[in-house]
Amino acid sequence: MSPLTLFHRATVSFCLALAPLAAQAAACSAHSPAHGVALIELYTSEGCSSCPPADRWLGELSRRFTAEQAVALSLHVDYWDYIGWKDPFAQARFSERQRWLSQLAASSTIYTPEVFAGMKELRGWNRHDVLEQRIQAINRQPARARIGVQMSASGSAAVDLEARFALVDGARSGAAAQGIVIVFEKKLSTEVRAGENKGARLEHDNVVRYWSAPVMLDAQTGRAEWRQTVKLPADWKRENLGIAALVQDAKAGEVLQAVSMPGCV
């Protein structure tokens, strides 16, 4: 029996133990719409002098677009830390994801600020017409996956997260379909004391704090369920947290659907 088969069996057994999302409080859950939602990823760093305008731009997106139009996330990379300021929100996995997205596009260059929409690089992202055209094009497409997410309190220092992923009929992506669950935080600020932005107070929204390991959708059923208790570090503010999730085709480099909601714990 292959390791993948064992993984699928373990996943099925684990999923059978989960309580249905519908049985939980509706105020703490969200479901993706029937149309495609655009996933916007900004790769940024507090050590990059050209990034603060992009950070402000990302913070404005939630006022320009609804959650059923776009999920906008700020992913801080760590490869600028060496020049004098260690970004407190940077994670090596975000640098790795940015490199992977660039490799999918047959590019060997990564930089900040860089924006991807639907896992495709979006040059000219700071032009309203360029961004709106890409988001509208994604919104016009029928969703190729369904996602349900839920957040609930788990004591005073943790949250319970649940997610359900399902490919729609005709959108089977085999073993390449993966679900990801994300926790992000709004209203973050930093007094930068070194590096290119020394002396500046930087403001951030939708900063990714937690990014789950890929959840493999079953190649036969196109479904998966996931549950995790995430401990909240002392510097995370519960009232500013939100949850997002996506389904991606890791082989084709495409987002099949995305969803987000504010935290409710």
PDB file of C-alpha atoms in Angstrom:
ATOM      1  CA  MET A   1       0.000   0.000   0.000  1.00  0.00           C
ATOM      2  CA  SER A   2       1.451   3.364  -0.990  1.00  0.00           C
ATOM      3  CA  PRO A   3       2.050   6.203   1.526  1.00  0.00           C
ATOM      4  CA  LEU A   4      -0.473   8.279  -0.435  1.00  0.00           C
ATOM      5  CA  THR A   5      -3.156   5.622   0.011  1.00  0.00           C
ATOM      6  CA  LEU A   6      -2.406   5.473   3.731  1.00  0.00           C
ATOM      7  CA  PHE A   7      -2.664   9.263   3.878  1.00  0.00           C
ATOM      8  CA  HIS A   8      -6.058   9.230   2.170  1.00  0.00           C
ATOM      9  CA  ARG A   9      -7.370   6.538   4.489  1.00  0.00           C
ATOM     10  CA  ALA A  10      -6.144   8.430   7.531  1.00  0.00           C
ATOM     11  CA  THR A  11      -7.728  11.597   6.200  1.00  0.00           C
ATOM     12  CA  VAL A  12     -11.074   9.888   5.655  1.00  0.00           C
ATOM     13  CA  SER A  13     -11.003   8.420   9.167  1.00  0.00           C
ATOM     14  CA  PHE A  14     -10.108  11.805  10.615  1.00  0.00           C
ATOM     15  CA  CYS A  15     -12.827  13.584   8.658  1.00  0.00           C
ATOM     16  CA  LEU A  16     -15.542  11.214   9.820  1.00  0.00           C
ATOM     17  CA  ALA A  17     -14.929  12.449  13.364  1.00  0.00           C
ATOM     18  CA  LEU A  18     -15.586  16.078  12.511  1.00  0.00           C
ATOM     19  CA  ALA A  19     -18.822  17.795  13.380  1.00  0.00           C
ATOM     20  CA  PRO A  20     -20.572  19.262  10.325  1.00  0.00           C
ATOM     21  CA  LEU A  21     -19.927  22.937   9.765  1.00  0.00           C
ATOM     22  CA  ALA A  22     -23.662  23.504   9.538  1.00  0.00           C
ATOM     23  CA  ALA A  23     -24.070  22.367  13.137  1.00  0.00           C
ATOM     24  CA  GLN A  24     -21.946  25.253  14.376  1.00  0.00           C
ATOM     25  CA  ALA A  25     -22.801  28.914  14.821  1.00  0.00           C
ATOM     26  CA  ALA A  26     -23.506  30.547  11.469  1.00  0.00           C
ATOM     27  CA  ALA A  27     -21.972  33.846  12.633  1.00  0.00           C
ATOM     28  CA  CYS A  28     -18.567  32.173  12.772  1.00  0.00           C
ATOM     29  CA  SER A  29     -18.620  30.482   9.384  1.00  0.00           C
ATOM     30  CA  ALA A  30     -18.454  31.415   5.732  1.00  0.00           C
ATOM     31  CA  HIS A  31     -18.999  29.647   2.423  1.00  0.00           C
ATOM     32  CA  SER A  32     -17.570  30.515  -0.949  1.00  0.00           C
ATOM     33  CA  PRO A  33     -19.946  31.831  -3.657  1.00  0.00           C
ATOM     34  CA  ALA A  34     -20.825  30.153  -6.946  1.00  0.00           C
ATOM     35  CA  HIS A  35     -18.464  32.416  -8.888  1.00  0.00           C
ATOM     36  CA  GLY A  36     -14.704  32.709  -8.696  1.00  0.00           C
ATOM     37  CA  VAL A  37     -13.160  34.901  -5.987  1.00  0.00           C
ATOM     38  CA  ALA A  38      -9.830  36.543  -6.821  1.00  0.00           C
ATOM     39  CA  LEU A  39      -6.900  35.697  -4.548  1.00  0.00           C
ATOM     40  CA  ILE A  40      -4.565  38.707  -4.344  1.00  0.00           C
ATOM     41  CA  GLU A  41      -1.125  38.042  -2.824  1.00  0.00           C
ATOM     42  CA  LEU A  42       1.237  40.912  -2.041  1.00  0.00           C
ATOM     43  CA  TYR A  43       4.843  39.917  -1.343  1.00  0.00           C
ATOM     44  CA  THR A  44       6.377  42.639   0.783  1.00  0.00           C
ATOM     45  CA  SER A  45       8.956  43.407   3.472  1.00  0.00           C
ATOM     46  CA  GLU A  46       9.551  46.042   6.112  1.00  0.00           C
ATOM     47  CA  GLY A  47      13.156  46.074   4.937  1.00  0.00           C
ATOM     48  CA  CYS A  48      12.167  47.295   1.471  1.00  0.00           C
ATOM     49  CA  SER A  49      11.916  51.071   0.953  1.00  0.00           C
ATOM     50  CA  SER A  50       9.523  50.707  -2.002  1.00  0.00           C
ATOM     51  CA  CYS A  51       7.074  48.477  -0.088  1.00  0.00           C
ATOM     52  CA  PRO A  52       5.162  50.913   2.188  1.00  0.00           C
ATOM     53  CA  PRO A  53       3.044  52.310  -0.700  1.00  0.00           C
ATOM     54  CA  ALA A  54       2.140  48.733  -1.672  1.00  0.00           C
ATOM     55  CA  ASP A  55       1.226  47.947   1.945  1.00  0.00           C
ATOM     56  CA  ARG A  56      -1.137  50.933   1.980  1.00  0.00           C
ATOM     57  CA  TRP A  57      -2.582  49.838  -1.368  1.00  0.00           C
ATOM     58  CA  LEU A  58      -3.353  46.373  -0.001  1.00  0.00           C
ATOM     59  CA  GLY A  59      -5.059  47.888   3.040  1.00  0.00           C
ATOM     60  CA  GLU A  60      -7.379  49.823   0.753  1.00  0.00           C
ATOM     61  CA  LEU A  61      -8.542  46.746  -1.177  1.00  0.00           C
ATOM     62  CA  SER A  62     -11.050  45.668   1.478  1.00  0.00           C
ATOM     63  CA  ARG A  63     -12.771  49.026   1.039  1.00  0.00           C
ATOM     64  CA  ARG A  64     -12.799  48.755  -2.751  1.00  0.00           C
ATOM     65  CA  PHE A  65     -13.835  45.115  -3.093  1.00  0.00           C
ATOM     66  CA  THR A  66     -16.129  42.820  -1.141  1.00  0.00           C
ATOM     67  CA  ALA A  67     -15.125  39.418   0.217  1.00  0.00           C
ATOM     68  CA  GLU A  68     -17.069  37.836  -2.655  1.00  0.00           C
ATOM     69  CA  GLN A  69     -14.877  39.687  -5.140  1.00  0.00           C
ATOM     70  CA  ALA A  70     -11.378  39.381  -3.714  1.00  0.00           C
ATOM     71  CA  VAL A  71      -9.334  37.914  -0.867  1.00  0.00           C
ATOM     72  CA  ALA A  72      -6.304  40.184  -0.372  1.00  0.00           C
ATOM     73  CA  LEU A  73      -3.347  38.919   1.673  1.00  0.00           C
ATOM     74  CA  SER A  74      -0.003  40.402   2.666  1.00  0.00           C
ATOM     75  CA  LEU A  75       2.843  37.885   2.824  1.00  0.00           C
ATOM     76  CA  HIS A  76       6.057  39.227   4.338  1.00  0.00           C
ATOM     77  CA  VAL A  77       9.253  37.649   2.997  1.00  0.00           C
ATOM     78  CA  ASP A  78      12.512  37.194   4.881  1.00  0.00           C
ATOM     79  CA  TYR A  79      15.153  37.721   2.195  1.00  0.00           C
ATOM     80  CA  TRP A  80      15.553  41.439   2.994  1.00  0.00           C
ATOM     81  CA  ASP A  81      16.264  40.821   6.686  1.00  0.00           C
ATOM     82  CA  TYR A  82      20.019  40.774   6.105  1.00  0.00           C
ATOM     83  CA  ILE A  83      20.243  44.490   5.247  1.00  0.00           C
ATOM     84  CA  GLY A  84      19.685  45.688   8.798  1.00  0.00           C
ATOM     85  CA  TRP A  85      16.038  45.186   9.839  1.00  0.00           C
ATOM     86  CA  LYS A  86      14.418  41.856  10.675  1.00  0.00           C
ATOM     87  CA  ASP A  87      10.791  41.974   9.575  1.00  0.00           C
ATOM     88  CA  PRO A  88       8.723  40.667  12.541  1.00  0.00           C
ATOM     89  CA  PHE A  89       6.032  39.331  10.205  1.00  0.00           C
ATOM     90  CA  ALA A  90       8.332  37.586   7.712  1.00  0.00           C
ATOM     91  CA  GLN A  91       8.266  33.833   7.213  1.00  0.00           C
ATOM     92  CA  ALA A  92      10.629  31.760   5.100  1.00  0.00           C
ATOM     93  CA  ARG A  93       7.668  29.813   3.695  1.00  0.00           C
ATOM     94  CA  PHE A  94       6.368  32.990   2.045  1.00  0.00           C
ATOM     95  CA  SER A  95       9.701  33.549   0.321  1.00  0.00           C
ATOM     96  CA  GLU A  96       9.523  29.926  -0.836  1.00  0.00           C
ATOM     97  CA  ARG A  97       5.978  30.362  -2.153  1.00  0.00           C
ATOM     98  CA  GLN A  98       6.969  33.485  -4.054  1.00  0.00           C
ATOM     99  CA  ARG A  99       9.859  31.591  -5.680  1.00  0.00           C
ATOM    100  CA  TRP A 100       7.507  28.732  -6.547  1.00  0.00           C
ATOM    101  CA  LEU A 101       4.961  31.064  -8.156  1.00  0.00           C
ATOM    102  CA  SER A 102       7.743  32.661 -10.185  1.00  0.00           C
ATOM    103  CA  GLN A 103       9.023  29.253 -11.291  1.00  0.00           C
ATOM    104  CA  LEU A 104       5.516  28.308 -12.445  1.00  0.00           C
ATOM    105  CA  ALA A 105       5.659  31.378 -14.679  1.00  0.00           C
ATOM    106  CA  ALA A 106       9.105  30.337 -15.972  1.00  0.00           C
ATOM    107  CA  SER A 107      10.694  33.324 -14.232  1.00  0.00           C
ATOM    108  CA  SER A 108      13.873  33.252 -12.162  1.00  0.00           C
ATOM    109  CA  THR A 109      13.355  36.684 -10.594  1.00  0.00           C
ATOM    110  CA  ILE A 110      11.553  37.607  -7.375  1.00  0.00           C
ATOM    111  CA  TYR A 111      11.281  41.083  -5.915  1.00  0.00           C
ATOM    112  CA  THR A 112       9.251  43.247  -3.571  1.00  0.00           C
ATOM    113  CA  PRO A 113       6.660  44.540  -3.822  1.00  0.00           C
ATOM    114  CA  GLU A 114       5.316  41.853  -6.152  1.00  0.00           C
ATOM    115  CA  VAL A 115       1.631  41.037  -6.626  1.00  0.00           C
ATOM    116  CA  PHE A 116      -0.022  37.838  -7.838  1.00  0.00           C
ATOM    117  CA  ALA A 117      -3.715  37.536  -8.722  1.00  0.00           C
ATOM    118  CA  GLY A 118      -4.985  33.986  -9.003  1.00  0.00           C
ATOM    119  CA  MET A 119      -1.340  32.819  -8.700  1.00  0.00           C
ATOM    120  CA  LYS A 120      -0.429  34.795 -11.837  1.00  0.00           C
ATOM    121  CA  GLU A 121       1.871  37.799 -11.601  1.00  0.00           C
ATOM    122  CA  LEU A 122       0.030  41.098 -11.909  1.00  0.00           C
ATOM    123  CA  ARG A 123       2.282  43.797 -13.306  1.00  0.00           C
ATOM    124  CA  GLY A 124       0.778  47.261 -13.122  1.00  0.00           C
ATOM    125  CA  TRP A 125      -1.127  46.247  -9.988  1.00  0.00           C
ATOM    126  CA  ASN A 126      -1.189  49.870  -8.746  1.00  0.00           C
ATOM    127  CA  ARG A 127      -3.261  50.941 -11.747  1.00  0.00           C
ATOM    128  CA  HIS A 128      -6.965  50.757 -10.895  1.00  0.00           C
ATOM    129  CA  ASP A 129      -7.974  49.561 -14.355  1.00  0.00           C
ATOM    130  CA  VAL A 130      -5.405  46.730 -14.433  1.00  0.00           C
ATOM    131  CA  LEU A 131      -6.447  45.387 -11.034  1.00  0.00           C
ATOM    132  CA  GLU A 132     -10.178  45.720 -11.643  1.00  0.00           C
ATOM    133  CA  GLN A 133      -9.986  43.993 -15.012  1.00  0.00           C
ATOM    134  CA  ARG A 134      -8.163  41.004 -13.510  1.00  0.00           C
ATOM    135  CA  ILE A 135     -10.582  40.720 -10.566  1.00  0.00           C
ATOM    136  CA  GLN A 136     -13.634  41.083 -12.793  1.00  0.00           C
ATOM    137  CA  ALA A 137     -12.311  38.428 -15.172  1.00  0.00           C
ATOM    138  CA  ILE A 138     -11.938  36.000 -12.260  1.00  0.00           C
ATOM    139  CA  ASN A 139     -15.363  36.901 -10.827  1.00  0.00           C
ATOM    140  CA  ARG A 140     -17.025  36.174 -14.186  1.00  0.00           C
ATOM    141  CA  GLN A 141     -15.825  32.576 -14.095  1.00  0.00           C
ATOM    142  CA  PRO A 142     -17.850  29.890 -12.309  1.00  0.00           C
ATOM    143  CA  ALA A 143     -16.147  28.576  -9.187  1.00  0.00           C
ATOM    144  CA  ARG A 144     -14.221  25.354  -9.696  1.00  0.00           C
ATOM    145  CA  ALA A 145     -14.269  24.471  -6.001  1.00  0.00           C
ATOM    146  CA  ARG A 146     -16.430  25.007  -2.927  1.00  0.00           C
ATOM    147  CA  ILE A 147     -15.023  25.997   0.448  1.00  0.00           C
ATOM    148  CA  GLY A 148     -16.594  26.235   3.887  1.00  0.00           C
ATOM    149  CA  VAL A 149     -14.638  27.666   6.823  1.00  0.00           C
ATOM    150  CA  GLN A 150     -15.329  28.086  10.512  1.00  0.00           C
ATOM    151  CA  MET A 151     -13.586  29.731  13.455  1.00  0.00           C
ATOM    152  CA  SER A 152     -14.434  29.282  17.136  1.00  0.00           C
ATOM    153  CA  ALA A 153     -12.736  30.060  20.430  1.00  0.00           C
ATOM    154  CA  SER A 154     -10.668  27.400  22.173  1.00  0.00           C
ATOM    155  CA  GLY A 155      -9.967  28.846  25.591  1.00  0.00           C
ATOM    156  CA  SER A 156      -8.332  32.235  25.970  1.00  0.00           C
ATOM    157  CA  ALA A 157      -5.219  31.608  23.886  1.00  0.00           C
ATOM    158  CA  ALA A 158      -6.259  29.508  20.901  1.00  0.00           C
ATOM    159  CA  VAL A 159      -8.838  29.162  18.142  1.00  0.00           C
ATOM    160  CA  ASP A 160     -10.368  26.086  16.542  1.00  0.00           C
ATOM    161  CA  LEU A 161     -10.408  26.229  12.753  1.00  0.00           C
ATOM    162  CA  GLU A 162     -12.322  23.954  10.411  1.00  0.00           C
ATOM    163  CA  ALA A 163     -12.496  23.814   6.639  1.00  0.00           C
ATOM    164  CA  ARG A 164     -14.223  21.752   3.984  1.00  0.00           C
ATOM    165  CA  PHE A 165     -13.002  21.636   0.398  1.00  0.00           C
ATOM    166  CA  ALA A 166     -14.749  20.137  -2.625  1.00  0.00           C
ATOM    167  CA  LEU A 167     -14.096  20.343  -6.334  1.00  0.00           C
ATOM    168  CA  VAL A 168     -17.182  21.049  -8.437  1.00  0.00           C
ATOM    169  CA  ASP A 169     -18.217  18.569 -11.109  1.00  0.00           C
ATOM    170  CA  GLY A 170     -16.007  18.843 -14.152  1.00  0.00           C
ATOM    171  CA  ALA A 171     -13.156  20.503 -12.236  1.00  0.00           C
ATOM    172  CA  ARG A 172     -11.289  17.414 -11.138  1.00  0.00           C
ATOM    173  CA  SER A 173      -7.600  18.226 -10.678  1.00  0.00           C
ATOM    174  CA  GLY A 174      -6.528  14.814  -9.429  1.00  0.00           C
ATOM    175  CA  ALA A 175      -3.698  14.729  -6.903  1.00  0.00           C
ATOM    176  CA  ALA A 176      -2.758  18.341  -7.690  1.00  0.00           C
ATOM    177  CA  ALA A 177      -5.725  19.914  -5.863  1.00  0.00           C
ATOM    178  CA  GLN A 178      -4.754  21.343  -2.482  1.00  0.00           C
ATOM    179  CA  GLY A 179      -6.579  23.281   0.211  1.00  0.00           C
ATOM    180  CA  ILE A 180      -4.861  25.938   2.336  1.00  0.00           C
ATOM    181  CA  VAL A 181      -6.199  27.580   5.528  1.00  0.00           C
ATOM    182  CA  ILE A 182      -4.896  31.003   6.580  1.00  0.00           C
ATOM    183  CA  VAL A 183      -5.146  33.286   9.598  1.00  0.00           C
ATOM    184  CA  PHE A 184      -4.444  36.961   8.931  1.00  0.00           C
ATOM    185  CA  GLU A 185      -4.317  40.043  11.122  1.00  0.00           C
ATOM    186  CA  LYS A 186      -5.327  43.650  10.478  1.00  0.00           C
ATOM    187  CA  LYS A 187      -4.198  46.944  12.023  1.00  0.00           C
ATOM    188  CA  LEU A 188      -0.559  46.047  12.623  1.00  0.00           C
ATOM    189  CA  SER A 189       2.127  48.694  12.959  1.00  0.00           C
ATOM    190  CA  THR A 190       5.871  48.783  13.502  1.00  0.00           C
ATOM    191  CA  GLU A 191       8.385  51.459  14.435  1.00  0.00           C
ATOM    192  CA  VAL A 192      11.281  50.543  12.180  1.00  0.00           C
ATOM    193  CA  ARG A 193      14.642  51.208  13.841  1.00  0.00           C
ATOM    194  CA  ALA A 194      17.099  50.133  11.132  1.00  0.00           C
ATOM    195  CA  GLY A 195      17.436  49.388   7.437  1.00  0.00           C
ATOM    196  CA  GLU A 196      15.954  51.230   4.460  1.00  0.00           C
ATOM    197  CA  ASN A 197      12.826  52.323   6.370  1.00  0.00           C
ATOM    198  CA  LYS A 198      14.657  53.461   9.513  1.00  0.00           C
ATOM    199  CA  GLY A 199      12.587  55.967  11.501  1.00  0.00           C
ATOM    200  CA  ALA A 200       9.318  55.147   9.726  1.00  0.00           C
ATOM    201  CA  ARG A 201       6.144  53.869  11.333  1.00  0.00           C
ATOM    202  CA  LEU A 202       4.724  51.233   8.992  1.00  0.00           C
ATOM    203  CA  GLU A 203       1.051  50.193   8.954  1.00  0.00           C
ATOM    204  CA  HIS A 204      -0.116  46.798   7.680  1.00  0.00           C
ATOM    205  CA  ASP A 205      -3.431  45.035   7.018  1.00  0.00           C
ATOM    206  CA  ASN A 206      -4.312  41.426   6.198  1.00  0.00           C
ATOM    207  CA  VAL A 207      -0.869  40.200   7.232  1.00  0.00           C
ATOM    208  CA  VAL A 208      -0.698  36.406   7.048  1.00  0.00           C
ATOM    209  CA  ARG A 209       0.143  35.020  10.479  1.00  0.00           C
ATOM    210  CA  TYR A 210      -0.651  31.349   9.908  1.00  0.00           C
ATOM    211  CA  TRP A 211      -0.503  29.322   6.688  1.00  0.00           C
ATOM    212  CA  SER A 212      -1.458  25.670   6.945  1.00  0.00           C
ATOM    213  CA  ALA A 213       0.308  22.771   5.326  1.00  0.00           C
ATOM    214  CA  PRO A 214      -1.407  21.747   2.068  1.00  0.00           C
ATOM    215  CA  VAL A 215      -4.554  19.679   2.521  1.00  0.00           C
ATOM    216  CA  MET A 216      -4.660  17.159  -0.321  1.00  0.00           C
ATOM    217  CA  LEU A 217      -8.098  16.729  -1.864  1.00  0.00           C
ATOM    218  CA  ASP A 218      -8.950  13.102  -2.504  1.00  0.00           C
ATOM    219  CA  ALA A 219      -8.177  12.271  -6.134  1.00  0.00           C
ATOM    220  CA  GLN A 220     -11.358  10.203  -6.474  1.00  0.00           C
ATOM    221  CA  THR A 221     -13.958  12.261  -4.621  1.00  0.00           C
ATOM    222  CA  GLY A 222     -12.379  15.697  -4.990  1.00  0.00           C
ATOM    223  CA  ARG A 223     -13.064  16.393  -1.314  1.00  0.00           C
ATOM    224  CA  ALA A 224     -11.209  16.944   1.944  1.00  0.00           C
ATOM    225  CA  GLU A 225     -11.902  18.147   5.467  1.00  0.00           C
ATOM    226  CA  TRP A 226      -9.467  19.736   7.898  1.00  0.00           C
ATOM    227  CA  ARG A 227      -9.442  20.757  11.541  1.00  0.00           C
ATOM    228  CA  GLN A 228      -6.762  22.405  13.637  1.00  0.00           C
ATOM    229  CA  THR A 229      -6.383  24.239  16.926  1.00  0.00           C
ATOM    230  CA  VAL A 230      -4.086  27.221  16.435  1.00  0.00           C
ATOM    231  CA  LYS A 231      -2.411  28.718  19.489  1.00  0.00           C
ATOM    232  CA  LEU A 232      -2.403  32.519  19.505  1.00  0.00           C
ATOM    233  CA  PRO A 233       0.891  34.197  20.481  1.00  0.00           C
ATOM    234  CA  ALA A 234       0.550  37.005  23.012  1.00  0.00           C
ATOM    235  CA  ASP A 235       1.156  39.712  20.405  1.00  0.00           C
ATOM    236  CA  TRP A 236      -1.753  38.618  18.173  1.00  0.00           C
ATOM    237  CA  LYS A 237      -4.916  40.662  18.757  1.00  0.00           C
ATOM    238  CA  ARG A 238      -7.938  38.384  18.556  1.00  0.00           C
ATOM    239  CA  GLU A 239     -10.280  41.202  17.565  1.00  0.00           C
ATOM    240  CA  ASN A 240      -8.200  41.918  14.456  1.00  0.00           C
ATOM    241  CA  LEU A 241      -7.925  38.341  13.180  1.00  0.00           C
ATOM    242  CA  GLY A 242      -9.579  36.895  10.109  1.00  0.00           C
ATOM    243  CA  ILE A 243      -9.632  33.524   8.380  1.00  0.00           C
ATOM    244  CA  ALA A 244      -9.203  32.731   4.703  1.00  0.00           C
ATOM    245  CA  ALA A 245      -8.920  29.552   2.670  1.00  0.00           C
ATOM    246  CA  LEU A 246      -8.191  28.608  -0.902  1.00  0.00           C
ATOM    247  CA  VAL A 247      -8.085  25.646  -3.229  1.00  0.00           C
ATOM    248  CA  GLN A 248      -5.185  25.630  -5.678  1.00  0.00           C
ATOM    249  CA  ASP A 249      -4.141  23.399  -8.540  1.00  0.00           C
ATOM    250  CA  ALA A 250      -0.467  23.007  -7.659  1.00  0.00           C
ATOM    251  CA  LYS A 251       0.409  21.536 -11.049  1.00  0.00           C
ATOM    252  CA  ALA A 252      -1.275  24.147 -13.241  1.00  0.00           C
ATOM    253  CA  GLY A 253      -0.577  27.025 -10.858  1.00  0.00           C
ATOM    254  CA  GLU A 254      -4.189  28.158 -10.611  1.00  0.00           C
ATOM    255  CA  VAL A 255      -6.550  29.164  -7.824  1.00  0.00           C
ATOM    256  CA  LEU A 256      -9.804  27.215  -8.079  1.00  0.00           C
ATOM    257  CA  GLN A 257     -11.556  29.222  -5.351  1.00  0.00           C
ATOM    258  CA  ALA A 258     -10.928  31.416  -2.302  1.00  0.00           C
ATOM    259  CA  VAL A 259     -12.950  32.619   0.674  1.00  0.00           C
ATOM    260  CA  SER A 260     -12.413  34.880   3.685  1.00  0.00           C
ATOM    261  CA  MET A 261     -14.234  36.233   6.719  1.00  0.00           C
ATOM    262  CA  PRO A 262     -13.475  38.370   9.772  1.00  0.00           C
ATOM    263  CA  GLY A 263     -12.656  36.599  12.995  1.00  0.00           C
ATOM    264  CA  CYS A 264     -15.533  36.155  15.425  1.00  0.00           C
ATOM    265  CA  VAL A 265     -13.872  35.078  18.659  1.00  0.00           C
TER     266      VAL A 265
END
